[in-house]
Tab-separated table of C-alpha atoms and ligand atoms in Angstrom:
chain	number	residue	atom	x	y	z
A	1	MET	CA	0.006	0.011	-0.004
A	2	SER	CA	1.319	3.437	-0.849
A	3	PHE	CA	1.559	6.299	1.629
A	4	ASP	CA	0.504	9.775	0.676
A	5	ALA	CA	3.179	11.859	2.337
A	6	ARG	CA	1.558	15.245	1.580
A	7	GLY	CA	2.235	16.994	4.869
A	8	SER	CA	1.030	19.997	6.767
A	9	SER	CA	4.326	21.617	5.889
A	10	GLY	CA	3.126	21.712	2.288
A	11	GLY	CA	5.376	19.087	0.708
A	12	GLY	CA	4.139	17.602	-2.516
A	13	PRO	CA	2.581	14.149	-2.647
A	14	ALA	CA	5.029	11.286	-2.550
A	15	LYS	CA	4.322	7.588	-2.771
A	16	ILE	CA	6.566	5.636	-0.452
A	17	LYS	CA	7.270	1.942	-0.213
A	18	LEU	CA	9.202	0.367	2.668
A	19	VAL	CA	11.075	-2.834	1.842
A	20	ALA	CA	12.731	-4.716	4.684
A	21	GLY	CA	15.650	-7.119	4.434
A	22	ASN	CA	16.106	-9.764	7.111
A	23	SER	CA	18.951	-8.213	9.070
A	24	ASN	CA	16.720	-6.384	11.563
A	25	ARG	CA	13.029	-7.078	11.235
A	26	PRO	CA	12.035	-5.555	14.585
A	27	LEU	CA	13.526	-2.176	13.580
A	28	ALA	CA	11.873	-2.351	10.145
A	29	GLU	CA	8.491	-3.137	11.874
A	30	ALA	CA	8.952	-0.273	14.323
A	31	ILE	CA	9.661	2.144	11.432
A	32	SER	CA	6.662	0.772	9.574
A	33	ALA	CA	4.524	1.362	12.737
A	34	HIS	CA	5.903	4.879	13.158
A	35	LEU	CA	5.005	5.733	9.597
A	36	LYS	CA	1.701	3.931	9.828
A	37	MET	CA	2.352	2.052	6.626
A	38	PRO	CA	2.950	-1.652	6.059
A	39	LEU	CA	6.128	-3.231	4.842
A	40	THR	CA	6.022	-4.164	1.204
A	41	LYS	CA	5.287	-7.821	0.614
A	42	GLY	CA	8.352	-9.733	-0.531
A	43	GLN	CA	10.293	-12.833	0.034
A	44	VAL	CA	13.955	-13.659	0.422
A	45	ARG	CA	14.675	-17.285	-0.163
A	46	ARG	CA	17.790	-19.392	-0.472
A	47	PHE	CA	18.720	-21.881	-3.151
A	48	ALA	CA	20.043	-25.206	-1.873
A	49	ASP	CA	23.605	-23.903	-2.158
A	50	MET	CA	22.628	-20.774	-0.061
A	51	GLU	CA	22.507	-18.318	-2.974
A	52	ILE	CA	20.035	-15.517	-2.141
A	53	PHE	CA	16.864	-15.062	-4.210
A	54	VAL	CA	14.570	-12.073	-3.771
A	55	GLU	CA	10.980	-11.548	-4.969
A	56	ILE	CA	9.141	-8.269	-4.491
A	57	GLN	CA	5.462	-9.287	-4.403
A	58	GLU	CA	3.858	-5.852	-4.922
A	59	ASN	CA	3.991	-3.351	-7.774
A	60	VAL	CA	6.706	-0.758	-7.143
A	61	ARG	CA	6.677	0.935	-10.556
A	62	GLY	CA	7.214	4.702	-10.123
A	63	GLU	CA	7.512	4.461	-6.343
A	64	ASP	CA	9.868	6.103	-3.862
A	65	VAL	CA	11.324	3.009	-2.231
A	66	TYR	CA	13.263	2.763	1.085
A	67	VAL	CA	15.183	-0.467	1.629
A	68	LEU	CA	15.775	-1.108	5.336
A	69	GLN	CA	18.848	-3.289	5.929
A	70	SER	CA	21.759	-3.066	8.358
A	71	THR	CA	24.872	-4.793	7.170
A	72	SER	CA	25.520	-6.259	10.561
A	73	PHE	CA	26.495	-9.869	11.443
A	74	PRO	CA	26.493	-11.912	9.239
A	75	ALA	CA	27.780	-8.873	7.371
A	76	ASN	CA	28.422	-10.532	4.013
A	77	ASP	CA	25.048	-12.244	3.828
A	78	ASN	CA	23.200	-9.085	4.844
A	79	LEU	CA	25.207	-6.944	2.413
A	80	MET	CA	24.490	-9.392	-0.458
A	81	GLU	CA	20.783	-9.483	0.457
A	82	LEU	CA	20.715	-5.638	0.314
A	83	LEU	CA	22.383	-5.604	-3.097
A	84	ILE	CA	19.994	-8.205	-4.537
A	85	ILE	CA	16.895	-6.377	-3.123
A	86	ILE	CA	18.113	-3.178	-4.797
A	87	ASP	CA	18.578	-5.010	-8.097
A	88	ALA	CA	15.098	-6.477	-7.918
A	89	LEU	CA	13.618	-3.014	-7.257
A	90	LYS	CA	15.546	-1.373	-10.030
A	91	ARG	CA	14.429	-4.015	-12.529
A	92	ALA	CA	10.838	-3.464	-11.237
A	93	SER	CA	11.013	0.178	-12.275
A	94	ALA	CA	11.048	1.812	-8.866
A	95	ARG	CA	11.299	5.588	-9.399
A	96	ARG	CA	13.871	6.222	-6.634
A	97	ILE	CA	15.617	3.774	-4.348
A	98	THR	CA	17.144	4.754	-0.975
A	99	ALA	CA	19.267	2.240	0.898
A	100	VAL	CA	18.550	2.808	4.589
A	101	VAL	CA	21.526	1.105	6.318
A	102	PRO	CA	21.314	2.028	10.058
A	103	TYR	CA	24.512	0.075	10.762
A	104	PHE	CA	26.984	0.359	7.857
A	105	GLY	CA	29.268	-2.665	8.175
A	106	TYR	CA	32.886	-2.473	6.937
A	107	ALA	CA	32.904	1.262	7.920
A	108	ARG	CA	35.972	0.699	10.106
A	109	GLN	CA	37.981	-0.176	7.010
A	110	ASP	CA	37.960	3.343	5.739
A	111	ARG	CA	41.673	3.768	5.046
A	112	LYS	CA	44.765	1.709	4.241
A	113	PRO	CA	46.296	0.786	7.614
A	114	GLY	CA	49.377	-0.503	5.796
A	115	PRO	CA	50.739	-1.397	2.407
A	116	ARG	CA	48.749	-3.918	0.278
A	117	THR	CA	45.572	-3.566	2.335
A	118	PRO	CA	42.086	-2.765	1.039
A	119	ILE	CA	39.726	0.191	1.746
A	120	SER	CA	36.754	-2.087	2.115
A	121	ALA	CA	34.298	0.767	3.090
A	122	LYS	CA	34.910	2.272	-0.306
A	123	LEU	CA	34.373	-1.115	-2.009
A	124	VAL	CA	31.066	-1.514	-0.162
A	125	ALA	CA	29.995	2.007	-1.243
A	126	ASN	CA	30.784	1.105	-4.856
A	127	LEU	CA	28.833	-2.127	-4.587
A	128	ILE	CA	25.703	-0.396	-3.158
A	129	THR	CA	25.909	2.356	-5.810
A	130	THR	CA	26.436	-0.070	-8.653
A	131	ALA	CA	23.477	-2.199	-7.475
A	132	GLY	CA	21.333	0.861	-8.407
A	133	VAL	CA	20.430	3.027	-5.461
A	134	ASP	CA	19.780	6.769	-5.787
A	135	ARG	CA	20.435	7.724	-2.163
A	136	VAL	CA	21.832	6.261	1.001
A	137	MET	CA	20.740	6.965	4.573
A	138	THR	CA	22.751	5.706	7.533
A	139	VAL	CA	23.275	6.416	11.252
A	140	ASP	CA	26.449	7.535	13.015
A	141	LEU	CA	28.932	6.511	10.384
A	142	HIS	CA	32.245	5.460	11.860
A	143	ALA	CA	33.839	8.405	9.985
A	144	GLY	CA	31.813	11.142	8.407
A	145	GLN	CA	34.186	11.153	5.426
A	146	ILE	CA	32.745	7.811	4.274
A	147	GLN	CA	29.892	9.882	2.827
A	148	GLY	CA	32.457	10.927	0.242
A	149	PHE	CA	32.877	7.306	-0.883
A	150	PHE	CA	29.440	7.703	-2.467
A	151	ASP	CA	28.866	9.998	-5.485
A	152	ILE	CA	25.124	10.033	-4.668
A	153	PRO	CA	23.328	11.897	-1.863
A	154	THR	CA	24.088	10.315	1.537
A	155	ASP	CA	22.406	11.311	4.769
A	156	ASN	CA	24.309	10.445	7.958
A	157	LEU	CA	21.790	10.659	10.809
A	158	PHE	CA	22.830	11.027	14.422
A	159	ALA	CA	21.518	9.094	17.388
A	160	ALA	CA	22.563	12.034	19.642
A	161	PRO	CA	19.031	13.506	20.068
A	162	VAL	CA	17.729	10.142	21.256
A	163	MET	CA	20.664	9.740	23.638
A	164	THR	CA	20.468	13.312	24.897
A	165	ARG	CA	16.830	12.846	25.860
A	166	ASP	CA	17.667	9.690	27.841
A	167	ILE	CA	20.698	11.265	29.588
A	168	LEU	CA	18.740	14.357	30.622
A	169	GLU	CA	15.775	12.290	31.845
A	170	ARG	CA	17.981	9.947	33.911
A	171	TYR	CA	20.847	12.072	35.038
A	172	GLY	CA	19.934	15.773	34.621
A	173	LYS	CA	22.891	18.036	33.913
A	174	SER	CA	24.809	18.222	37.157
A	175	ASP	CA	28.349	16.795	37.609
A	176	LEU	CA	28.394	15.206	34.135
A	177	VAL	CA	31.436	14.910	31.894
A	178	VAL	CA	31.211	13.526	28.351
A	179	VAL	CA	34.156	11.274	27.624
A	180	SER	CA	35.581	10.056	24.312
A	181	PRO	CA	37.182	6.587	24.830
A	182	ASP	CA	39.852	7.464	22.263
A	183	VAL	CA	41.225	10.462	20.464
A	184	GLY	CA	39.353	9.568	17.232
A	185	GLY	CA	35.977	10.185	18.917
A	186	VAL	CA	36.514	13.694	20.200
A	187	VAL	CA	34.256	15.385	17.671
A	188	ARG	CA	31.354	13.054	18.600
A	189	ALA	CA	31.969	13.697	22.340
A	190	ARG	CA	32.089	17.421	21.826
A	191	ALA	CA	28.756	17.378	19.942
A	192	LEU	CA	27.004	15.483	22.786
A	193	ALA	CA	28.677	17.662	25.426
A	194	LYS	CA	27.298	20.796	23.709
A	195	ARG	CA	23.773	19.284	23.799
A	196	ILE	CA	23.888	18.505	27.485
A	197	GLU	CA	25.999	21.507	28.454
A	198	ALA	CA	28.810	19.412	29.998
A	199	PRO	CA	32.625	19.569	29.719
A	200	ILE	CA	34.572	16.814	27.881
A	201	ALA	CA	37.420	14.483	28.739
A	202	ILE	CA	39.408	12.137	26.558
A	203	CYS	CA	40.917	8.705	27.158
A	204	ASP	CA	44.289	8.433	25.417
A	205	LYS	CA	45.890	5.077	24.962
A	206	ARG	CA	49.699	5.275	24.917
A	207	ARG	CA	52.488	2.701	24.681
A	208	GLU	CA	55.443	4.683	26.054
A	209	LYS	CA	58.079	2.220	24.763
A	210	PRO	CA	57.861	-0.770	22.359
A	211	GLY	CA	57.226	-3.905	24.358
A	212	GLU	CA	55.678	-2.072	27.288
A	213	SER	CA	51.949	-2.477	27.888
A	214	GLU	CA	49.529	0.285	26.921
A	215	VAL	CA	48.647	2.947	29.510
A	216	MET	CA	45.309	4.690	29.545
A	217	ASN	CA	45.753	8.429	30.328
A	218	VAL	CA	42.774	10.536	31.029
A	219	ILE	CA	42.915	14.077	29.628
A	220	GLY	CA	40.480	16.351	31.541
A	221	ASP	CA	39.053	16.464	35.030
A	222	VAL	CA	36.808	13.585	35.947
A	223	ALA	CA	37.353	13.420	39.757
A	224	GLY	CA	33.985	13.457	41.562
A	225	LYS	CA	32.104	13.446	38.226
A	226	ARG	CA	29.613	11.142	36.550
A	227	CYS	CA	31.110	10.149	33.234
A	228	ILE	CA	29.192	9.569	30.037
A	229	LEU	CA	31.339	7.582	27.550
A	230	ILE	CA	30.262	8.099	23.990
A	231	ASP	CA	31.305	6.059	20.891
A	232	ASP	CA	29.909	4.850	17.579
A	233	ILE	CA	30.640	1.082	17.954
A	234	VAL	CA	31.019	-1.388	20.802
A	235	ASP	CA	32.413	-4.567	19.378
A	236	SER	CA	34.567	-6.653	21.748
A	237	GLY	CA	33.907	-4.114	24.515
A	238	GLY	CA	37.647	-3.794	25.167
A	239	THR	CA	37.907	-0.055	24.377
A	240	LEU	CA	34.871	0.676	26.562
A	241	CYS	CA	35.714	-1.398	29.606
A	242	ASN	CA	39.346	-0.165	29.684
A	243	ALA	CA	38.136	3.407	29.462
A	244	ALA	CA	35.631	2.874	32.256
A	245	GLU	CA	38.384	1.415	34.460
A	246	ALA	CA	40.701	4.345	33.790
A	247	LEU	CA	37.948	6.910	34.579
A	248	LEU	CA	37.154	5.260	37.944
A	249	LYS	CA	40.874	5.181	38.798
A	250	ASN	CA	40.978	8.890	38.056
A	251	GLY	CA	38.180	9.573	40.608
A	252	ALA	CA	35.022	9.360	38.537
A	253	THR	CA	31.995	8.447	40.751
A	254	GLU	CA	30.245	6.375	38.068
A	255	VAL	CA	30.549	5.632	34.378
A	256	MET	CA	27.702	5.185	31.937
A	257	ALA	CA	28.177	4.533	28.147
A	258	TYR	CA	26.061	5.526	25.178
A	259	ILE	CA	27.152	3.815	22.014
A	260	THR	CA	25.090	3.771	18.848
A	261	HIS	CA	25.938	0.386	17.309
A	262	GLY	CA	25.957	-2.657	19.622
A	263	VAL	CA	28.035	-5.076	17.554
A	264	LEU	CA	28.914	-6.979	20.726
A	265	SER	CA	30.979	-9.885	19.325
A	266	GLY	CA	32.725	-12.676	21.085
A	267	GLY	CA	32.896	-12.270	24.869
A	268	ALA	CA	31.665	-8.652	24.789
A	269	ILE	CA	28.457	-9.273	26.772
A	270	ALA	CA	30.260	-11.097	29.606
A	271	ARG	CA	33.040	-8.438	29.579
A	272	ILE	CA	30.437	-5.638	29.966
A	273	GLN	CA	28.419	-7.522	32.560
A	274	ASN	CA	31.504	-8.020	34.684
A	275	SER	CA	32.827	-4.534	34.146
A	276	SER	CA	32.547	-1.500	36.401
A	277	LEU	CA	30.238	0.227	33.931
A	278	LYS	CA	27.006	1.261	35.545
A	279	SER	CA	25.173	0.950	32.253
A	280	LEU	CA	25.669	0.577	28.517
A	281	VAL	CA	22.964	2.120	26.341
A	282	ILE	CA	22.946	1.051	22.689
A	283	THR	CA	20.396	1.617	19.905
A	284	ASP	CA	18.474	-0.950	17.850
A	285	SER	CA	20.513	-0.153	14.645
A	286	ILE	CA	21.563	-3.795	15.079
A	287	GLU	CA	18.915	-6.229	16.297
A	288	PRO	CA	19.725	-6.938	19.938
A	289	THR	CA	20.081	-10.680	20.658
A	290	ALA	CA	18.258	-12.356	23.563
A	291	ALA	CA	21.545	-12.355	25.515
A	292	VAL	CA	21.864	-8.598	25.068
A	293	LYS	CA	18.299	-8.060	26.216
A	294	ALA	CA	18.899	-10.229	29.260
A	295	THR	CA	22.076	-8.404	30.355
A	296	ARG	CA	21.459	-6.384	33.560
A	297	ASN	CA	23.510	-3.336	32.623
A	298	ILE	CA	22.677	-3.031	28.900
A	299	ARG	CA	19.625	-1.018	27.656
A	300	VAL	CA	18.409	-0.462	24.177
A	301	LEU	CA	16.939	2.802	22.794
A	302	SER	CA	14.999	2.752	19.534
A	303	ILE	CA	15.975	4.943	16.615
A	304	ALA	CA	12.902	3.870	14.618
A	305	PRO	CA	11.136	7.284	15.051
A	306	LEU	CA	14.314	9.120	14.016
A	307	ILE	CA	14.722	7.020	10.865
A	308	GLY	CA	10.935	7.187	10.107
A	309	GLU	CA	11.027	11.025	10.351
A	310	ALA	CA	14.116	11.198	8.094
A	311	ILE	CA	12.305	9.006	5.542
A	312	ILE	CA	9.234	11.265	5.592
A	313	ARG	CA	11.397	14.396	5.169
A	314	THR	CA	13.357	12.793	2.340
A	315	SER	CA	10.163	11.837	0.538
A	316	ARG	CA	8.840	15.403	0.913
A	317	GLU	CA	12.221	16.923	-0.175
A	318	GLU	CA	12.402	18.632	3.236
A	319	SER	CA	15.474	19.321	5.360
A	320	VAL	CA	16.857	16.237	7.244
A	321	SER	CA	19.625	18.091	8.958
A	322	SER	CA	17.082	20.276	10.803
A	323	LEU	CA	16.210	17.150	12.805
A	324	PHE	CA	19.473	17.671	14.650
A	325	TYR	CA	19.485	21.422	15.431
B	1	R5P	C1	36.991	2.609	16.947
B	1	R5P	O1	37.613	3.556	16.420
B	1	R5P	C2	35.568	2.617	17.216
B	1	R5P	O2	35.096	3.926	17.355
B	1	R5P	C3	35.285	1.785	18.492
B	1	R5P	O3	35.925	2.460	19.598
B	1	R5P	C4	35.817	0.372	18.395
B	1	R5P	O4	35.322	-0.213	17.213
B	1	R5P	C5	35.374	-0.438	19.561
B	1	R5P	O5	35.861	-1.717	19.453
B	1	R5P	P1	35.973	-2.711	20.663
B	1	R5P	O6	34.670	-2.740	21.372
B	1	R5P	O7	36.305	-4.071	20.016
B	1	R5P	O8	37.060	-2.230	21.546
């Protein structure tokens, strides 16, 4: 069923279709509920040898289509499914296709760390573009520059407003310090600190001499403060738990973390459960497993309304960036 997105703000009519891959059905359903429109009927099947086959079971000719798919674990299967869905839509004469990729896998491979290594984030951008999308929408890209890997419009949404609301509701504004767990995340920390009117601190990992173990230095005053660690990805949980430890050693009274993408591989859940972190808040950009939901100090915030709003604005050709002012 199409959705007439003619809005009170006067945008022209736009017919939208939402198509969900299988990487994160709960998020797709929440976006569909927010927009009050059903997901387009379709099927993703496997051949006996596990090749992916996609069938869109509704007419999409002339439609503005949003494909919802995070390229999270299993990253290669979910990426391939996204590419094949895009191909099916293009061949079905969709007017415009937007890949909505809340968690953009391979984003950490955004530069050559050494000779004879790939830039896989660029390769993935090429694959998505070549499959036939017109636009890309994603959330908290590991590095904003990855938008430049695409030569089509790319909207990088921020989970910060969702996190800000939660932080202010739970902790107010007093005695807070926003902390980046590494020097690479300072811009992100500064942006959140501005929203909640708090100072920032930075954890700086140093190996003073080759062969000596790494030391975590804290830059900034955290003594007697409640620390909010902010990052884009928690994977093994190593960066996060080490930073929490260093902050407490430097006199912080408690440490909470807000991290957009809960990759949480290997022993991450146990590491976080046994850590001194008071809480880890992630979003549903990646579908939380049953183990994540059962972990006492992990909470999940939904970014479905944020993505839904960005979809509506895109369909009406309205500003998306104004969602973040
Ligand atoms: C790195 O630059 C990222 O922003 C994260 O800090 C990193 O991916 C976290 O990984 P892990 O949880 O495995 O330490």
